[in-house]
PDB file of C-alpha atoms and ligand atoms in Angstrom:
ATOM      1  CA  MET A   1       0.000   0.000   0.000  1.00 63.00           C
ATOM      2  CA  ALA A   2       1.368   3.422  -0.972  1.00 76.00           C
ATOM      3  CA  PHE A   3       2.571   5.802   1.745  1.00 88.00           C
ATOM      4  CA  GLU A   4       2.054   3.230   4.476  1.00 89.00           C
ATOM      5  CA  ASN A   5       5.354   3.922   6.136  1.00 91.00           C
ATOM      6  CA  LEU A   6       5.052   7.676   5.817  1.00 93.00           C
ATOM      7  CA  THR A   7       1.583   7.603   7.308  1.00 93.00           C
ATOM      8  CA  SER A   8       2.601   5.646  10.367  1.00 93.00           C
ATOM      9  CA  ARG A   9       5.714   7.766  10.883  1.00 92.00           C
ATOM     10  CA  LEU A  10       3.659  10.945  10.753  1.00 92.00           C
ATOM     11  CA  GLN A  11       1.093   9.527  13.128  1.00 91.00           C
ATOM     12  CA  ASN A  12       3.889   8.690  15.566  1.00 89.00           C
ATOM     13  CA  ALA A  13       5.134  12.245  15.341  1.00 89.00           C
ATOM     14  CA  PHE A  14       1.688  13.613  16.058  1.00 88.00           C
ATOM     15  CA  ASP A  15       1.151  11.224  18.963  1.00 86.00           C
ATOM     16  CA  LYS A  16       3.779  13.210  20.808  1.00 78.00           C
ATOM     17  CA  LEU A  17       1.598  16.284  20.607  1.00 79.00           C
ATOM     18  CA  ARG A  18      -1.429  14.595  22.114  1.00 76.00           C
ATOM     19  CA  GLY A  19      -2.536  15.902  25.443  1.00 70.00           C
ATOM     20  CA  ARG A  20      -0.269  18.915  25.340  1.00 68.00           C
ATOM     21  CA  GLY A  21      -2.078  21.946  26.641  1.00 67.00           C
ATOM     22  CA  LYS A  22       0.000  24.524  24.866  1.00 69.00           C
ATOM     23  CA  ILE A  23       2.132  24.676  21.771  1.00 68.00           C
ATOM     24  CA  ASP A  24       5.532  26.155  22.389  1.00 74.00           C
ATOM     25  CA  GLU A  25       8.581  26.108  20.242  1.00 79.00           C
ATOM     26  CA  THR A  26      10.119  23.066  21.919  1.00 82.00           C
ATOM     27  CA  VAL A  27       7.042  20.944  21.362  1.00 79.00           C
ATOM     28  CA  VAL A  28       6.721  22.000  17.744  1.00 83.00           C
ATOM     29  CA  ASN A  29      10.426  21.455  17.096  1.00 88.00           C
ATOM     30  CA  GLU A  30      10.260  17.996  18.563  1.00 87.00           C
ATOM     31  CA  ALA A  31       7.316  16.978  16.402  1.00 88.00           C
ATOM     32  CA  MET A  32       8.790  18.599  13.320  1.00 92.00           C
ATOM     33  CA  ARG A  33      12.048  16.724  13.747  1.00 94.00           C
ATOM     34  CA  GLU A  34      10.053  13.521  13.407  1.00 93.00           C
ATOM     35  CA  VAL A  35       8.047  14.832  10.466  1.00 94.00           C
ATOM     36  CA  ARG A  36      11.280  15.850   8.772  1.00 96.00           C
ATOM     37  CA  LEU A  37      12.763  12.356   9.149  1.00 95.00           C
ATOM     38  CA  ALA A  38       9.528  10.751   7.975  1.00 94.00           C
ATOM     39  CA  LEU A  39       9.526  12.866   4.795  1.00 95.00           C
ATOM     40  CA  LEU A  40      13.209  12.232   4.084  1.00 95.00           C
ATOM     41  CA  GLU A  41      12.661   8.516   4.555  1.00 94.00           C
ATOM     42  CA  ALA A  42       9.763   8.715   2.118  1.00 93.00           C
ATOM     43  CA  ASP A  43      12.313   9.978  -0.418  1.00 93.00           C
ATOM     44  CA  VAL A  44      11.023  13.529  -0.557  1.00 95.00           C
ATOM     45  CA  ASN A  45      13.541  15.978  -2.011  1.00 94.00           C
ATOM     46  CA  PHE A  46      15.839  17.397   0.686  1.00 94.00           C
ATOM     47  CA  LYS A  47      15.217  21.039  -0.077  1.00 96.00           C
ATOM     48  CA  VAL A  48      11.480  20.486  -0.360  1.00 96.00           C
ATOM     49  CA  VAL A  49      11.515  18.972   3.125  1.00 97.00           C
ATOM     50  CA  LYS A  50      13.561  21.828   4.529  1.00 97.00           C
ATOM     51  CA  ASP A  51      11.220  24.499   3.168  1.00 97.00           C
ATOM     52  CA  PHE A  52       8.156  22.540   4.188  1.00 97.00           C
ATOM     53  CA  ILE A  53       9.307  22.167   7.788  1.00 96.00           C
ATOM     54  CA  ALA A  54      10.227  25.849   7.971  1.00 95.00           C
ATOM     55  CA  ARG A  55       6.765  26.872   6.788  1.00 94.00           C
ATOM     56  CA  VAL A  56       4.944  24.604   9.203  1.00 92.00           C
ATOM     57  CA  LYS A  57       7.091  25.759  12.118  1.00 90.00           C
ATOM     58  CA  GLU A  58       6.567  29.384  11.297  1.00 88.00           C
ATOM     59  CA  ARG A  59       2.820  28.910  11.230  1.00 88.00           C
ATOM     60  CA  ALA A  60       2.621  26.625  14.275  1.00 83.00           C
ATOM     61  CA  VAL A  61       4.800  28.397  16.786  1.00 76.00           C
ATOM     62  CA  GLY A  62       2.944  30.909  18.871  1.00 64.00           C
ATOM     63  CA  GLN A  63      -0.182  30.333  16.863  1.00 64.00           C
ATOM     64  CA  GLU A  64      -3.315  30.978  18.803  1.00 61.00           C
ATOM     65  CA  VAL A  65      -5.053  27.648  19.049  1.00 59.00           C
ATOM     66  CA  LEU A  66      -8.573  27.601  17.735  1.00 62.00           C
ATOM     67  CA  LYS A  67     -10.968  26.921  20.574  1.00 63.00           C
ATOM     68  CA  SER A  68     -12.270  23.765  18.979  1.00 65.00           C
ATOM     69  CA  LEU A  69      -8.842  22.229  18.428  1.00 71.00           C
ATOM     70  CA  THR A  70      -6.195  20.842  20.713  1.00 74.00           C
ATOM     71  CA  PRO A  71      -2.651  22.051  20.024  1.00 73.00           C
ATOM     72  CA  GLY A  72      -1.861  18.688  18.465  1.00 78.00           C
ATOM     73  CA  GLN A  73      -4.835  18.952  16.129  1.00 83.00           C
ATOM     74  CA  MET A  74      -3.758  22.441  15.232  1.00 83.00           C
ATOM     75  CA  VAL A  75      -0.329  21.269  14.110  1.00 85.00           C
ATOM     76  CA  ILE A  76      -1.874  18.428  12.124  1.00 89.00           C
ATOM     77  CA  LYS A  77      -4.215  20.913  10.463  1.00 92.00           C
ATOM     78  CA  ILE A  78      -1.267  23.068   9.451  1.00 92.00           C
ATOM     79  CA  VAL A  79       0.689  20.057   8.164  1.00 94.00           C
ATOM     80  CA  ASN A  80      -2.360  18.971   6.176  1.00 96.00           C
ATOM     81  CA  GLU A  81      -2.789  22.399   4.610  1.00 96.00           C
ATOM     82  CA  GLU A  82       0.894  22.636   3.750  1.00 97.00           C
ATOM     83  CA  LEU A  83       0.906  19.136   2.214  1.00 97.00           C
ATOM     84  CA  ILE A  84      -2.001  20.164  -0.013  1.00 98.00           C
ATOM     85  CA  GLU A  85      -0.149  23.313  -1.003  1.00 97.00           C
ATOM     86  CA  LEU A  86       3.020  21.320  -1.678  1.00 97.00           C
ATOM     87  CA  MET A  87       1.146  19.145  -4.158  1.00 97.00           C
ATOM     88  CA  GLY A  88      -0.288  22.095  -6.022  1.00 97.00           C
ATOM     89  CA  GLY A  89      -3.221  23.198  -3.895  1.00 97.00           C
ATOM     90  CA  HIS A  90      -6.006  22.350  -6.286  1.00 97.00           C
ATOM     91  CA  VAL A  91      -6.878  20.005  -9.150  1.00 98.00           C
ATOM     92  CA  ALA A  92      -5.014  21.047 -12.297  1.00 98.00           C
ATOM     93  CA  GLN A  93      -7.396  20.636 -15.231  1.00 96.00           C
ATOM     94  CA  LEU A  94      -6.480  19.135 -18.555  1.00 98.00           C
ATOM     95  CA  ALA A  95      -6.122  21.787 -21.247  1.00 97.00           C
ATOM     96  CA  VAL A  96      -8.885  22.448 -23.745  1.00 97.00           C
ATOM     97  CA  ALA A  97      -7.917  24.169 -26.981  1.00 97.00           C
ATOM     98  CA  ASN A  98      -9.993  27.133 -28.076  1.00 95.00           C
ATOM     99  CA  ARG A  99     -10.364  25.443 -31.383  1.00 95.00           C
ATOM    100  CA  PRO A 100     -10.388  21.639 -31.495  1.00 95.00           C
ATOM    101  CA  PRO A 101      -8.543  19.394 -31.595  1.00 98.00           C
ATOM    102  CA  THR A 102      -6.734  19.743 -28.289  1.00 98.00           C
ATOM    103  CA  VAL A 103      -3.302  18.242 -28.818  1.00 98.00           C
ATOM    104  CA  VAL A 104      -1.740  16.336 -25.935  1.00 98.00           C
ATOM    105  CA  MET A 105       1.809  15.102 -26.223  1.00 98.00           C
ATOM    106  CA  MET A 106       2.657  12.206 -23.937  1.00 98.00           C
ATOM    107  CA  ALA A 107       6.301  11.794 -22.950  1.00 97.00           C
ATOM    108  CA  GLY A 108       8.154   9.502 -20.590  1.00 95.00           C
ATOM    109  CA  LEU A 109      10.902   6.975 -20.122  1.00 94.00           C
ATOM    110  CA  GLN A 110      10.336   3.372 -21.112  1.00 92.00           C
ATOM    111  CA  GLY A 111       8.427   1.385 -18.555  1.00 93.00           C
ATOM    112  CA  ALA A 112       6.967   4.415 -16.792  1.00 96.00           C
ATOM    113  CA  GLY A 113       3.540   3.538 -18.144  1.00 96.00           C
ATOM    114  CA  LYS A 114       3.322   6.075 -20.969  1.00 96.00           C
ATOM    115  CA  THR A 115       1.489   3.958 -23.527  1.00 96.00           C
ATOM    116  CA  THR A 116      -0.914   2.515 -20.962  1.00 96.00           C
ATOM    117  CA  THR A 117      -1.581   5.996 -19.597  1.00 98.00           C
ATOM    118  CA  THR A 118      -2.264   7.303 -23.101  1.00 98.00           C
ATOM    119  CA  GLY A 119      -4.949   4.618 -23.427  1.00 98.00           C
ATOM    120  CA  LYS A 120      -6.331   5.467 -19.993  1.00 98.00           C
ATOM    121  CA  LEU A 121      -6.511   9.115 -20.903  1.00 98.00           C
ATOM    122  CA  ALA A 122      -8.461   8.215 -24.044  1.00 98.00           C
ATOM    123  CA  LYS A 123     -10.919   6.320 -21.887  1.00 98.00           C
ATOM    124  CA  TYR A 124     -11.181   9.218 -19.437  1.00 98.00           C
ATOM    125  CA  LEU A 125     -11.955  11.600 -22.302  1.00 98.00           C
ATOM    126  CA  GLN A 126     -14.419   9.196 -23.848  1.00 97.00           C
ATOM    127  CA  LYS A 127     -16.366   9.160 -20.587  1.00 97.00           C
ATOM    128  CA  GLN A 128     -16.657  12.919 -20.893  1.00 96.00           C
ATOM    129  CA  ASN A 129     -18.154  12.538 -24.345  1.00 97.00           C
ATOM    130  CA  ARG A 130     -14.951  13.613 -26.055  1.00 97.00           C
ATOM    131  CA  LYS A 131     -13.678  12.003 -29.209  1.00 98.00           C
ATOM    132  CA  PRO A 132     -10.004  11.186 -28.800  1.00 98.00           C
ATOM    133  CA  LEU A 133      -7.538   9.982 -31.411  1.00 98.00           C
ATOM    134  CA  LEU A 134      -4.603   7.847 -30.314  1.00 98.00           C
ATOM    135  CA  VAL A 135      -1.430   8.503 -32.282  1.00 98.00           C
ATOM    136  CA  ALA A 136       1.314   5.897 -32.529  1.00 97.00           C
ATOM    137  CA  ALA A 137       4.460   8.016 -32.734  1.00 97.00           C
ATOM    138  CA  ASP A 138       6.728   5.702 -30.747  1.00 94.00           C
ATOM    139  CA  ILE A 139       8.253   4.007 -33.761  1.00 93.00           C
ATOM    140  CA  TYR A 140      11.321   2.530 -32.071  1.00 89.00           C
ATOM    141  CA  ARG A 141       9.922   0.183 -29.464  1.00 84.00           C
ATOM    142  CA  PRO A 142       8.726  -2.674 -31.668  1.00 76.00           C
ATOM    143  CA  ALA A 143       5.659  -3.479 -29.598  1.00 91.00           C
ATOM    144  CA  ALA A 144       4.526   0.083 -28.911  1.00 92.00           C
ATOM    145  CA  ILE A 145       2.455   0.578 -32.068  1.00 95.00           C
ATOM    146  CA  LYS A 146       0.748  -2.776 -31.632  1.00 96.00           C
ATOM    147  CA  GLN A 147       0.127  -2.029 -27.942  1.00 96.00           C
ATOM    148  CA  LEU A 148      -1.614   1.223 -28.818  1.00 97.00           C
ATOM    149  CA  GLN A 149      -3.673  -0.487 -31.520  1.00 97.00           C
ATOM    150  CA  VAL A 150      -4.821  -3.116 -29.040  1.00 97.00           C
ATOM    151  CA  LEU A 151      -5.772  -0.380 -26.562  1.00 97.00           C
ATOM    152  CA  GLY A 152      -7.663   1.453 -29.294  1.00 98.00           C
ATOM    153  CA  GLU A 153      -9.617  -1.679 -30.160  1.00 98.00           C
ATOM    154  CA  GLN A 154     -10.492  -2.319 -26.533  1.00 97.00           C
ATOM    155  CA  LEU A 155     -11.737   1.225 -26.132  1.00 97.00           C
ATOM    156  CA  ASN A 156     -13.232   1.616 -29.546  1.00 98.00           C
ATOM    157  CA  VAL A 157     -11.043   4.673 -30.092  1.00 98.00           C
ATOM    158  CA  PRO A 158      -9.388   5.280 -33.478  1.00 98.00           C
ATOM    159  CA  VAL A 159      -5.604   4.852 -33.657  1.00 98.00           C
ATOM    160  CA  PHE A 160      -3.531   6.784 -36.156  1.00 98.00           C
ATOM    161  CA  SER A 161      -0.421   4.965 -37.322  1.00 97.00           C
ATOM    162  CA  LEU A 162       1.861   5.237 -40.317  1.00 97.00           C
ATOM    163  CA  GLY A 163       3.967   2.258 -39.284  1.00 95.00           C
ATOM    164  CA  ASP A 164       7.548   2.570 -38.133  1.00 94.00           C
ATOM    165  CA  GLN A 165       9.161   3.917 -41.290  1.00 95.00           C
ATOM    166  CA  VAL A 166       7.713   7.437 -41.200  1.00 96.00           C
ATOM    167  CA  SER A 167       9.175  10.071 -38.870  1.00 96.00           C
ATOM    168  CA  PRO A 168       7.292  10.881 -35.644  1.00 96.00           C
ATOM    169  CA  VAL A 169       7.113  14.519 -36.768  1.00 97.00           C
ATOM    170  CA  GLU A 170       5.310  13.538 -39.945  1.00 98.00           C
ATOM    171  CA  ILE A 171       3.056  11.136 -38.050  1.00 98.00           C
ATOM    172  CA  ALA A 172       2.074  13.905 -35.623  1.00 98.00           C
ATOM    173  CA  ARG A 173       1.429  16.357 -38.431  1.00 98.00           C
ATOM    174  CA  GLN A 174      -0.776  13.996 -40.398  1.00 98.00           C
ATOM    175  CA  ALA A 175      -2.575  12.795 -37.270  1.00 98.00           C
ATOM    176  CA  ILE A 176      -3.679  16.326 -36.427  1.00 98.00           C
ATOM    177  CA  GLU A 177      -4.953  16.790 -39.983  1.00 98.00           C
ATOM    178  CA  HIS A 178      -6.793  13.493 -39.698  1.00 98.00           C
ATOM    179  CA  ALA A 179      -8.405  14.598 -36.414  1.00 98.00           C
ATOM    180  CA  LYS A 180      -9.556  17.866 -37.949  1.00 98.00           C
ATOM    181  CA  GLU A 181     -11.064  16.160 -40.955  1.00 98.00           C
ATOM    182  CA  ASN A 182     -12.848  13.600 -38.800  1.00 98.00           C
ATOM    183  CA  HIS A 183     -13.997  15.993 -36.073  1.00 97.00           C
ATOM    184  CA  LEU A 184     -12.031  14.274 -33.339  1.00 98.00           C
ATOM    185  CA  ASP A 185     -11.421  16.699 -30.491  1.00 97.00           C
ATOM    186  CA  TYR A 186      -8.404  15.290 -28.627  1.00 98.00           C
ATOM    187  CA  VAL A 187      -5.184  14.103 -30.250  1.00 98.00           C
ATOM    188  CA  LEU A 188      -3.108  11.994 -27.863  1.00 98.00           C
ATOM    189  CA  ILE A 189       0.392  11.502 -29.207  1.00 98.00           C
ATOM    190  CA  ASP A 190       2.301   8.558 -27.761  1.00 97.00           C
ATOM    191  CA  THR A 191       5.898   9.646 -28.309  1.00 96.00           C
ATOM    192  CA  ALA A 192       9.066   7.599 -28.107  1.00 91.00           C
ATOM    193  CA  GLY A 193      10.372   6.499 -24.754  1.00 85.00           C
ATOM    194  CA  ARG A 194      13.927   5.455 -23.998  1.00 81.00           C
ATOM    195  CA  LEU A 195      15.558   3.761 -21.109  1.00 80.00           C
ATOM    196  CA  HIS A 196      17.459   6.931 -20.269  1.00 80.00           C
ATOM    197  CA  ILE A 197      17.214  10.542 -21.234  1.00 80.00           C
ATOM    198  CA  ASP A 198      19.439  11.155 -24.222  1.00 86.00           C
ATOM    199  CA  GLU A 199      19.972  14.008 -26.590  1.00 90.00           C
ATOM    200  CA  ALA A 200      18.535  12.275 -29.646  1.00 89.00           C
ATOM    201  CA  LEU A 201      15.301  11.586 -27.788  1.00 89.00           C
ATOM    202  CA  MET A 202      14.969  15.175 -26.604  1.00 93.00           C
ATOM    203  CA  GLU A 203      15.750  16.472 -30.070  1.00 94.00           C
ATOM    204  CA  GLU A 204      13.027  14.322 -31.567  1.00 94.00           C
ATOM    205  CA  LEU A 205      10.506  15.337 -28.913  1.00 96.00           C
ATOM    206  CA  LYS A 206      11.281  18.994 -29.558  1.00 97.00           C
ATOM    207  CA  GLN A 207      10.710  18.518 -33.260  1.00 97.00           C
ATOM    208  CA  VAL A 208       7.379  16.815 -32.616  1.00 97.00           C
ATOM    209  CA  ARG A 209       6.437  19.604 -30.222  1.00 98.00           C
ATOM    210  CA  ASP A 210       7.335  22.321 -32.725  1.00 98.00           C
ATOM    211  CA  VAL A 211       5.130  20.775 -35.376  1.00 98.00           C
ATOM    212  CA  ALA A 212       2.268  19.523 -33.199  1.00 98.00           C
ATOM    213  CA  LYS A 213       2.120  22.696 -31.058  1.00 98.00           C
ATOM    214  CA  PRO A 214       0.582  20.754 -28.198  1.00 98.00           C
ATOM    215  CA  ASP A 215      -1.812  22.395 -25.773  1.00 98.00           C
ATOM    216  CA  GLU A 216      -0.549  19.980 -23.195  1.00 98.00           C
ATOM    217  CA  ILE A 217       2.771  18.169 -22.723  1.00 98.00           C
ATOM    218  CA  LEU A 218       2.336  15.526 -20.069  1.00 98.00           C
ATOM    219  CA  LEU A 219       5.261  13.615 -18.657  1.00 98.00           C
ATOM    220  CA  VAL A 220       4.450  10.158 -17.356  1.00 98.00           C
ATOM    221  CA  VAL A 221       6.626   9.134 -14.419  1.00 97.00           C
ATOM    222  CA  ASP A 222       6.681   6.065 -12.222  1.00 96.00           C
ATOM    223  CA  ALA A 223       5.930   7.056  -8.629  1.00 95.00           C
ATOM    224  CA  MET A 224       7.755   3.964  -7.400  1.00 93.00           C
ATOM    225  CA  THR A 225      11.059   5.478  -8.496  1.00 93.00           C
ATOM    226  CA  GLY A 226      10.823   8.310  -5.971  1.00 91.00           C
ATOM    227  CA  GLN A 227      13.386  11.065  -6.441  1.00 92.00           C
ATOM    228  CA  ASP A 228      14.497   9.565  -9.748  1.00 93.00           C
ATOM    229  CA  ALA A 229      11.037  10.386 -11.059  1.00 95.00           C
ATOM    230  CA  VAL A 230      11.510  13.950  -9.878  1.00 96.00           C
ATOM    231  CA  ASN A 231      14.927  14.208 -11.546  1.00 95.00           C
ATOM    232  CA  VAL A 232      13.475  12.870 -14.794  1.00 95.00           C
ATOM    233  CA  ALA A 233      10.656  15.409 -14.567  1.00 96.00           C
ATOM    234  CA  GLU A 234      13.145  18.204 -13.973  1.00 96.00           C
ATOM    235  CA  SER A 235      15.196  17.343 -17.059  1.00 95.00           C
ATOM    236  CA  PHE A 236      12.195  16.868 -19.326  1.00 96.00           C
ATOM    237  CA  ASN A 237      10.759  20.132 -18.049  1.00 97.00           C
ATOM    238  CA  SER A 238      13.950  22.078 -18.668  1.00 96.00           C
ATOM    239  CA  GLN A 239      14.109  20.827 -22.259  1.00 94.00           C
ATOM    240  CA  LEU A 240      10.465  20.615 -23.237  1.00 95.00           C
ATOM    241  CA  GLU A 241       8.550  22.873 -20.881  1.00 97.00           C
ATOM    242  CA  LEU A 242       6.001  20.445 -19.608  1.00 98.00           C
ATOM    243  CA  THR A 243       2.496  21.506 -18.734  1.00 98.00           C
ATOM    244  CA  GLY A 244       1.951  18.698 -16.267  1.00 98.00           C
ATOM    245  CA  VAL A 245       2.941  15.329 -14.879  1.00 98.00           C
ATOM    246  CA  VAL A 246       1.116  12.013 -14.613  1.00 98.00           C
ATOM    247  CA  LEU A 247       2.168   9.845 -11.688  1.00 97.00           C
ATOM    248  CA  THR A 248       1.755   6.128 -12.299  1.00 97.00           C
ATOM    249  CA  LYS A 249       1.861   3.066 -10.075  1.00 96.00           C
ATOM    250  CA  LEU A 250       0.437   4.796  -7.027  1.00 94.00           C
ATOM    251  CA  ASP A 251      -1.216   1.445  -6.318  1.00 92.00           C
ATOM    252  CA  GLY A 252       2.205  -0.009  -5.500  1.00 88.00           C
ATOM    253  CA  ASP A 253       4.074   0.488  -2.257  1.00 83.00           C
ATOM    254  CA  THR A 254       5.522   3.821  -3.286  1.00 86.00           C
ATOM    255  CA  ARG A 255       6.981   5.833  -0.444  1.00 87.00           C
ATOM    256  CA  GLY A 256       5.613   9.203  -1.459  1.00 88.00           C
ATOM    257  CA  GLY A 257       8.697  11.125  -2.549  1.00 92.00           C
ATOM    258  CA  ALA A 258       7.585  11.721  -6.120  1.00 94.00           C
ATOM    259  CA  ALA A 259       4.041  12.818  -5.264  1.00 95.00           C
ATOM    260  CA  LEU A 260       5.340  15.258  -2.681  1.00 96.00           C
ATOM    261  CA  SER A 261       8.302  16.692  -4.588  1.00 96.00           C
ATOM    262  CA  VAL A 262       7.376  16.982  -8.270  1.00 97.00           C
ATOM    263  CA  LYS A 263       5.368  20.185  -8.072  1.00 97.00           C
ATOM    264  CA  ALA A 264       7.792  21.959  -5.762  1.00 96.00           C
ATOM    265  CA  VAL A 265      10.868  20.989  -7.785  1.00 96.00           C
ATOM    266  CA  THR A 266       9.548  21.497 -11.327  1.00 97.00           C
ATOM    267  CA  GLY A 267       6.788  24.034 -10.752  1.00 97.00           C
ATOM    268  CA  LYS A 268       4.541  21.816 -12.885  1.00 98.00           C
ATOM    269  CA  PRO A 269       1.407  20.253 -11.423  1.00 98.00           C
ATOM    270  CA  ILE A 270       0.563  16.575 -11.212  1.00 98.00           C
ATOM    271  CA  LYS A 271      -2.546  16.425 -13.376  1.00 98.00           C
ATOM    272  CA  PHE A 272      -3.394  12.738 -13.156  1.00 98.00           C
ATOM    273  CA  ALA A 273      -2.661   9.771 -10.938  1.00 97.00           C
ATOM    274  CA  ALA A 274      -2.675   6.181 -12.207  1.00 97.00           C
ATOM    275  CA  MET A 275      -3.464   3.521  -9.669  1.00 95.00           C
ATOM    276  CA  GLY A 276      -3.459   0.244 -11.515  1.00 96.00           C
ATOM    277  CA  GLU A 277      -2.999  -1.522 -14.808  1.00 96.00           C
ATOM    278  CA  LYS A 278      -6.675  -1.426 -15.818  1.00 97.00           C
ATOM    279  CA  LEU A 279      -7.811   1.195 -18.276  1.00 97.00           C
ATOM    280  CA  ASP A 280     -10.112   2.943 -15.834  1.00 97.00           C
ATOM    281  CA  ALA A 281      -7.357   3.324 -13.226  1.00 97.00           C
ATOM    282  CA  LEU A 282      -6.653   6.971 -13.993  1.00 98.00           C
ATOM    283  CA  GLU A 283      -7.995   9.915 -12.022  1.00 97.00           C
ATOM    284  CA  PRO A 284      -7.410  13.627 -11.875  1.00 98.00           C
ATOM    285  CA  PHE A 285      -4.901  14.249  -9.110  1.00 98.00           C
ATOM    286  CA  HIS A 286      -6.540  15.746  -6.025  1.00 98.00           C
ATOM    287  CA  PRO A 287      -3.915  17.270  -3.694  1.00 98.00           C
ATOM    288  CA  ASP A 288      -6.396  17.388  -0.802  1.00 97.00           C
ATOM    289  CA  ARG A 289      -7.365  13.729  -1.107  1.00 96.00           C
ATOM    290  CA  MET A 290      -3.730  12.735  -1.447  1.00 95.00           C
ATOM    291  CA  ALA A 291      -2.860  14.687   1.701  1.00 96.00           C
ATOM    292  CA  SER A 292      -5.669  12.972   3.616  1.00 95.00           C
ATOM    293  CA  ARG A 293      -4.425   9.640   2.399  1.00 92.00           C
ATOM    294  CA  ILE A 294      -0.896  10.430   3.507  1.00 93.00           C
ATOM    295  CA  LEU A 295      -2.006  11.586   6.938  1.00 91.00           C
ATOM    296  CA  GLY A 296      -4.101   8.421   7.300  1.00 87.00           C
TER     297      GLY A 296
HETATM  298  P1  GDP B 301       5.829   2.681 -21.428  1.00 73.75           P
HETATM  299  O1  GDP B 301       7.083   1.958 -21.824  1.00 73.75           O
HETATM  300  O2  GDP B 301       6.119   3.882 -20.610  1.00 73.75           O
HETATM  301  O3  GDP B 301       4.914   2.957 -22.566  1.00 73.75           O
HETATM  302  O4  GDP B 301       5.088   1.704 -20.400  1.00 73.75           O
HETATM  303  P2  GDP B 301       3.795   0.796 -20.551  1.00 73.75           P
HETATM  304  O5  GDP B 301       2.602   1.632 -20.746  1.00 73.75           O
HETATM  305  O6  GDP B 301       4.067  -0.295 -21.516  1.00 73.75           O
HETATM  306  O7  GDP B 301       3.714   0.210 -19.060  1.00 73.75           O
HETATM  307  C1  GDP B 301       4.763  -0.527 -18.483  1.00 73.75           C
HETATM  308  C2  GDP B 301       4.168  -1.467 -17.444  1.00 73.75           C
HETATM  309  O8  GDP B 301       3.668  -0.734 -16.325  1.00 73.75           O
HETATM  310  C3  GDP B 301       3.005  -2.282 -17.972  1.00 73.75           C
HETATM  311  O9  GDP B 301       3.115  -3.585 -17.479  1.00 73.75           O
HETATM  312  C4  GDP B 301       1.783  -1.584 -17.381  1.00 73.75           C
HETATM  313  O10 GDP B 301       0.691  -2.455 -17.205  1.00 73.75           O
HETATM  314  C5  GDP B 301       2.327  -1.110 -16.048  1.00 73.75           C
HETATM  315  N1  GDP B 301       1.608   0.057 -15.489  1.00 73.75           N
HETATM  316  C6  GDP B 301       1.333   1.234 -16.081  1.00 73.75           C
HETATM  317  N2  GDP B 301       0.660   2.062 -15.246  1.00 73.75           N
HETATM  318  C7  GDP B 301       0.506   1.378 -14.085  1.00 73.75           C
HETATM  319  C8  GDP B 301      -0.109   1.704 -12.811  1.00 73.75           C
HETATM  320  O11 GDP B 301      -0.642   2.784 -12.555  1.00 73.75           O
HETATM  321  N3  GDP B 301      -0.063   0.725 -11.855  1.00 73.75           N
HETATM  322  C9  GDP B 301       0.526  -0.490 -12.093  1.00 73.75           C
HETATM  323  N4  GDP B 301       0.522  -1.364 -11.090  1.00 73.75           N
HETATM  324  N5  GDP B 301       1.115  -0.801 -13.246  1.00 73.75           N
HETATM  325  C10 GDP B 301       1.098   0.103 -14.240  1.00 73.75           C
END
């Protein structure tokens, strides 16, 4: 179960505040030391933790306790609010182009769940009465085109493919034309993934971006990889200017580092969370629900 360890560590920290009549600096510092360790152990970025703790302390110390809350509850309330803020504060909506189709470019390293997530996003849009087009622009991984076609069949969503001998730029260009002609309102481009970030990959993604002029560039990262996911997001963002991140595999026993650090480190919101292999296991990312889940 995701965040299990973090949740119990935080609860231990808050236990120390129970029954205290008054919050003074010593009490807050003691609890925050535990919270700090819990977050670091959950693989949250070091600087993110430092800033987070500083903000909570500043708000908690000397704060007049609301009549209805014990001092312990007050600190938990502040931690909860700051966790929500850390993850972006509110739900970040998927872009909608003024004039259809809305073009969404999906990027990510191999194995992160990019192709699956592209299918899930198509299903999510379908449920909202949108008409998505899946675009097979990952021409290097032999199975990727087939995988997208299978997803398209399952969902009854059209898949645009020109095989693996046409450049991804050309595929993207023609796919958008195809969507316009067929009144499809979302174009979801499954771009190439690699095992590692390399220059050729970034160059290709930039070329696709320049031609497709996406309304949305979503990076799919595996939450299980913790700070690595955050580092990947930072490099993709610096090269491509992402508009958002999709966190996958939140159904696994991820420690929490990626969910809690991505927004603060990259400035880009987590727009969706994937919690399973099934096609309906994709939801808009709700910072408040995630914070509640973390606090247990
Ligand atoms: P890509 O190389 O990034 O396109 O990755 P794929 O979409 O092929 O996914 C890689 C593996 O991760 C597949 O076995 C997926 O079923 C699995 N996967 C993707 N998203 C999730 C998720 O949210 N939870 C779990 N448990 N598995 C996932």
